[in-house]
PDB file of C-alpha atoms in Angstrom:
ATOM      1  CA  MET W 132     115.407 115.506  85.569  1.00 90.00           C
ATOM      2  CA  LYS W 133     117.470 114.439  82.523  1.00 95.00           C
ATOM      3  CA  SER W 134     118.208 111.044  81.668  1.00 96.00           C
ATOM      4  CA  LEU W 135     120.208 108.763  79.243  1.00 97.00           C
ATOM      5  CA  ILE W 136     119.230 105.073  78.529  1.00 98.00           C
ATOM      6  CA  ILE W 137     122.118 103.555  76.927  1.00 98.00           C
ATOM      7  CA  TYR W 138     122.391  99.974  75.925  1.00 98.00           C
ATOM      8  CA  SER W 139     123.393  96.959  74.221  1.00 98.00           C
ATOM      9  CA  SER W 140     121.586  93.910  72.623  1.00 97.00           C
ATOM     10  CA  GLN W 141     122.420  90.926  70.664  1.00 93.00           C
ATOM     11  CA  SER W 142     119.193  89.461  70.510  1.00 93.00           C
ATOM     12  CA  GLY W 143     116.382  92.494  71.398  1.00 96.00           C
ATOM     13  CA  ASN W 144     116.262  91.073  75.102  1.00 97.00           C
ATOM     14  CA  THR W 145     118.159  93.922  76.598  1.00 98.00           C
ATOM     15  CA  GLN W 146     116.572  96.509  74.178  1.00 98.00           C
ATOM     16  CA  LYS W 147     113.535  95.676  75.307  1.00 98.00           C
ATOM     17  CA  LEU W 148     114.029  96.609  79.056  1.00 98.00           C
ATOM     18  CA  ALA W 149     115.984  99.999  77.725  1.00 98.00           C
ATOM     19  CA  GLN W 150     112.783 100.708  76.227  1.00 98.00           C
ATOM     20  CA  ALA W 151     111.024  99.770  79.190  1.00 98.00           C
ATOM     21  CA  VAL W 152     113.067 102.200  81.190  1.00 98.00           C
ATOM     22  CA  TYR W 153     112.808 104.995  78.623  1.00 98.00           C
ATOM     23  CA  ASP W 154     108.976 104.641  78.462  1.00 98.00           C
ATOM     24  CA  ASN W 155     108.616 104.796  81.873  1.00 96.00           C
ATOM     25  CA  ILE W 156     111.316 107.340  83.105  1.00 95.00           C
ATOM     26  CA  GLU W 157     109.664 110.966  84.256  1.00 93.00           C
ATOM     27  CA  GLY W 158     111.282 113.970  82.694  1.00 96.00           C
ATOM     28  CA  GLU W 159     113.896 114.780  79.862  1.00 97.00           C
ATOM     29  CA  LYS W 160     115.472 111.488  78.168  1.00 97.00           C
ATOM     30  CA  GLN W 161     117.394 110.360  75.568  1.00 97.00           C
ATOM     31  CA  ILE W 162     118.063 106.610  74.304  1.00 98.00           C
ATOM     32  CA  ALA W 163     121.304 105.330  72.477  1.00 97.00           C
ATOM     33  CA  SER W 164     122.772 102.149  71.713  1.00 97.00           C
ATOM     34  CA  VAL W 165     125.981 101.900  73.350  1.00 97.00           C
ATOM     35  CA  GLU W 166     127.782 102.290  70.122  1.00 95.00           C
ATOM     36  CA  THR W 167     126.010 105.863  69.536  1.00 95.00           C
ATOM     37  CA  ALA W 168     126.187 106.988  73.075  1.00 94.00           C
ATOM     38  CA  PRO W 169     127.848 110.089  74.235  1.00 88.00           C
ATOM     39  CA  ALA W 170     131.569 109.428  76.048  1.00 76.00           C
ATOM     40  CA  SER W 171     130.400 112.137  78.648  1.00 81.00           C
ATOM     41  CA  ALA W 172     127.253 112.018  80.668  1.00 87.00           C
ATOM     42  CA  ASP W 173     127.657 115.874  81.616  1.00 87.00           C
ATOM     43  CA  GLY W 174     124.259 117.168  81.920  1.00 91.00           C
ATOM     44  CA  TYR W 175     122.549 114.092  82.930  1.00 94.00           C
ATOM     45  CA  ASP W 176     120.899 113.548  86.362  1.00 94.00           C
ATOM     46  CA  LEU W 177     120.638 109.556  85.220  1.00 95.00           C
ATOM     47  CA  VAL W 178     122.525 107.777  83.082  1.00 96.00           C
ATOM     48  CA  ALA W 179     121.011 103.976  82.854  1.00 97.00           C
ATOM     49  CA  VAL W 180     123.188 101.259  81.034  1.00 98.00           C
ATOM     50  CA  GLY W 181     121.953  98.366  79.716  1.00 98.00           C
ATOM     51  CA  PHE W 182     123.906  95.397  78.820  1.00 98.00           C
ATOM     52  CA  TRP W 183     123.913  91.120  78.144  1.00 97.00           C
ATOM     53  CA  LEU W 184     126.701  89.043  79.794  1.00 96.00           C
ATOM     54  CA  GLN W 185     129.294  87.577  78.055  1.00 93.00           C
ATOM     55  CA  ALA W 186     132.027  85.280  79.708  1.00 90.00           C
ATOM     56  CA  GLY W 187     130.556  86.351  83.160  1.00 92.00           C
ATOM     57  CA  LYS W 188     131.076  89.767  82.099  1.00 95.00           C
ATOM     58  CA  PRO W 189     129.164  92.922  80.137  1.00 97.00           C
ATOM     59  CA  ASP W 190     129.356  92.172  76.489  1.00 97.00           C
ATOM     60  CA  PRO W 191     132.283  93.027  74.893  1.00 97.00           C
ATOM     61  CA  LYS W 192     131.296  96.748  73.864  1.00 96.00           C
ATOM     62  CA  THR W 193     129.342  97.619  76.947  1.00 97.00           C
ATOM     63  CA  LEU W 194     132.665  96.657  78.984  1.00 95.00           C
ATOM     64  CA  LYS W 195     134.552  98.855  76.748  1.00 94.00           C
ATOM     65  CA  PHE W 196     132.064 101.652  76.825  1.00 93.00           C
ATOM     66  CA  LEU W 197     132.275 101.422  80.467  1.00 92.00           C
ATOM     67  CA  GLU W 198     136.075 101.347  80.577  1.00 90.00           C
ATOM     68  CA  THR W 199     136.226 104.863  79.272  1.00 87.00           C
ATOM     69  CA  PHE W 200     132.867 106.329  80.357  1.00 87.00           C
ATOM     70  CA  ASN W 201     132.417 109.282  82.722  1.00 81.00           C
ATOM     71  CA  SER W 202     130.053 110.453  84.700  1.00 82.00           C
ATOM     72  CA  ASN W 203     129.689 112.302  88.009  1.00 82.00           C
ATOM     73  CA  GLY W 204     126.402 111.746  88.371  1.00 88.00           C
ATOM     74  CA  LYS W 205     124.084 108.568  89.082  1.00 95.00           C
ATOM     75  CA  VAL W 206     124.119 105.368  87.230  1.00 96.00           C
ATOM     76  CA  PHE W 207     121.804 102.726  86.936  1.00 97.00           C
ATOM     77  CA  LEU W 208     123.117  99.251  85.673  1.00 98.00           C
ATOM     78  CA  PHE W 209     120.940  96.723  84.246  1.00 98.00           C
ATOM     79  CA  ALA W 210     121.551  93.415  82.185  1.00 98.00           C
ATOM     80  CA  THR W 211     119.836  90.493  80.802  1.00 98.00           C
ATOM     81  CA  HIS W 212     121.535  86.461  81.146  1.00 96.00           C
ATOM     82  CA  GLY W 213     121.072  83.107  80.518  1.00 95.00           C
ATOM     83  CA  ALA W 214     121.724  82.556  84.016  1.00 95.00           C
ATOM     84  CA  ALA W 215     119.219  81.989  87.196  1.00 95.00           C
ATOM     85  CA  LYS W 216     118.236  85.189  88.516  1.00 93.00           C
ATOM     86  CA  GLY W 217     119.961  86.048  91.142  1.00 92.00           C
ATOM     87  CA  SER W 218     122.737  83.718  90.797  1.00 95.00           C
ATOM     88  CA  ASP W 219     126.375  84.078  91.447  1.00 94.00           C
ATOM     89  CA  HIS W 220     127.383  84.119  87.857  1.00 94.00           C
ATOM     90  CA  ALA W 221     124.921  87.209  87.380  1.00 96.00           C
ATOM     91  CA  ARG W 222     125.435  89.198  90.742  1.00 96.00           C
ATOM     92  CA  SER W 223     129.259  88.851  89.792  1.00 96.00           C
ATOM     93  CA  ALA W 224     129.075  90.041  86.571  1.00 96.00           C
ATOM     94  CA  MET W 225     127.141  92.990  87.849  1.00 97.00           C
ATOM     95  CA  ASP W 226     129.515  93.627  90.394  1.00 97.00           C
ATOM     96  CA  HIS W 227     132.018  93.915  87.713  1.00 96.00           C
ATOM     97  CA  ALA W 228     130.343  96.365  86.193  1.00 97.00           C
ATOM     98  CA  ALA W 229     129.609  98.493  88.654  1.00 96.00           C
ATOM     99  CA  GLY W 230     133.434  98.318  89.424  1.00 95.00           C
ATOM    100  CA  LEU W 231     134.306  99.913  86.242  1.00 94.00           C
ATOM    101  CA  LEU W 232     132.400 103.285  87.021  1.00 92.00           C
ATOM    102  CA  LYS W 233     134.562 106.228  87.665  1.00 84.00           C
ATOM    103  CA  GLY W 234     133.211 109.003  89.641  1.00 83.00           C
ATOM    104  CA  ALA W 235     129.554 108.108  89.328  1.00 89.00           C
ATOM    105  CA  GLN W 236     127.248 106.973  92.327  1.00 93.00           C
ATOM    106  CA  LEU W 237     125.458 103.573  91.503  1.00 96.00           C
ATOM    107  CA  ALA W 238     121.827 104.108  91.752  1.00 96.00           C
ATOM    108  CA  GLY W 239     120.640 100.453  91.713  1.00 96.00           C
ATOM    109  CA  THR W 240     120.917  97.634  89.496  1.00 97.00           C
ATOM    110  CA  TYR W 241     118.491  94.944  87.994  1.00 98.00           C
ATOM    111  CA  SER W 242     119.208  92.014  85.844  1.00 97.00           C
ATOM    112  CA  CYS W 243     116.910  88.909  84.658  1.00 98.00           C
ATOM    113  CA  GLN W 244     117.113  85.899  82.438  1.00 97.00           C
ATOM    114  CA  GLY W 245     117.127  86.478  78.898  1.00 97.00           C
ATOM    115  CA  GLU W 246     116.249  83.903  76.237  1.00 96.00           C
ATOM    116  CA  VAL W 247     119.373  82.920  74.792  1.00 94.00           C
ATOM    117  CA  SER W 248     119.130  82.047  70.875  1.00 91.00           C
ATOM    118  CA  PRO W 249     119.117  78.422  69.819  1.00 89.00           C
ATOM    119  CA  LYS W 250     122.116  78.912  67.912  1.00 91.00           C
ATOM    120  CA  VAL W 251     124.440  80.368  70.618  1.00 89.00           C
ATOM    121  CA  LEU W 252     123.301  77.517  72.853  1.00 89.00           C
ATOM    122  CA  GLU W 253     123.893  74.885  70.386  1.00 91.00           C
ATOM    123  CA  LYS W 254     127.355  76.325  70.339  1.00 90.00           C
ATOM    124  CA  VAL W 255     127.979  76.693  74.011  1.00 87.00           C
ATOM    125  CA  ARG W 256     126.903  73.035  74.549  1.00 90.00           C
ATOM    126  CA  GLN W 257     129.829  71.790  72.487  1.00 91.00           C
ATOM    127  CA  LYS W 258     132.244  73.280  74.376  1.00 90.00           C
ATOM    128  CA  GLU W 259     134.725  71.148  76.401  1.00 91.00           C
ATOM    129  CA  THR W 260     133.819  73.046  80.151  1.00 90.00           C
ATOM    130  CA  PRO W 261     130.367  74.452  79.350  1.00 87.00           C
ATOM    131  CA  PRO W 262     129.900  77.640  81.378  1.00 87.00           C
ATOM    132  CA  VAL W 263     128.344  77.465  84.347  1.00 87.00           C
ATOM    133  CA  TRP W 264     124.961  79.111  83.249  1.00 92.00           C
ATOM    134  CA  ILE W 265     124.161  76.516  81.130  1.00 91.00           C
ATOM    135  CA  ASN W 266     121.699  74.756  83.177  1.00 90.00           C
ATOM    136  CA  ASP W 267     119.632  77.349  83.842  1.00 94.00           C
ATOM    137  CA  ALA W 268     119.245  78.552  80.031  1.00 92.00           C
ATOM    138  CA  ASP W 269     116.130  76.682  79.524  1.00 90.00           C
ATOM    139  CA  GLY W 270     114.467  78.783  82.212  1.00 93.00           C
ATOM    140  CA  ALA W 271     115.596  81.906  80.223  1.00 94.00           C
ATOM    141  CA  LYS W 272     112.915  80.855  77.233  1.00 95.00           C
ATOM    142  CA  GLY W 273     110.383  83.607  77.046  1.00 96.00           C
ATOM    143  CA  HIS W 274     112.226  86.305  79.022  1.00 97.00           C
ATOM    144  CA  PRO W 275     112.273  88.978  79.413  1.00 98.00           C
ATOM    145  CA  ASP W 276     108.513  88.703  80.311  1.00 98.00           C
ATOM    146  CA  GLN W 277     105.931  91.092  81.577  1.00 97.00           C
ATOM    147  CA  GLY W 278     106.908  90.211  85.473  1.00 98.00           C
ATOM    148  CA  ASP W 279     110.416  91.171  84.727  1.00 98.00           C
ATOM    149  CA  ILE W 280     109.543  94.055  83.009  1.00 98.00           C
ATOM    150  CA  ARG W 281     107.136  95.186  85.668  1.00 98.00           C
ATOM    151  CA  GLU W 282     110.006  94.720  88.281  1.00 98.00           C
ATOM    152  CA  LEU W 283     112.423  96.719  86.367  1.00 98.00           C
ATOM    153  CA  VAL W 284     109.721  99.719  86.074  1.00 97.00           C
ATOM    154  CA  ALA W 285     109.002  99.768  89.836  1.00 97.00           C
ATOM    155  CA  MET W 286     112.674 100.001  90.282  1.00 95.00           C
ATOM    156  CA  VAL W 287     113.412 102.616  87.699  1.00 94.00           C
ATOM    157  CA  LYS W 288     110.278 104.785  89.213  1.00 93.00           C
ATOM    158  CA  SER W 289     111.889 104.583  92.698  1.00 92.00           C
ATOM    159  CA  LEU W 290     115.072 106.007  91.451  1.00 86.00           C
TER     160      LEU W 290
END
């Protein structure tokens, strides 16, 4: 199996997950940031795309990438966020990302909390209308942790 792992990471959380996918996936593989990833997945059996959430969607770089990305194969999406795991906010963002896939078969999704930088938290808490995930952000401290990594690896190995 030939796999391509693509990721966007602002604070290192999603990169940590991308590295875990890369380290645990069988066969020929390549890892690239979203900025350096190929625009086509021709020749890959599986493409794993990781991102962080901004305003309830994939981050701007990943959003742009997914809007133009072409694949006729399997795509696995994974994400980190400040929202609670399994929250409506996280599910909605993943659904949005999956809806951008053209011609690809969604092989699965995984998301978990990722620690939000104190600087970002401070800025967000000052907004007149704080985002829906702000109350979950304190629970994201230390994530992704080893439990998150184990869950992701188990999912990747089952693909």
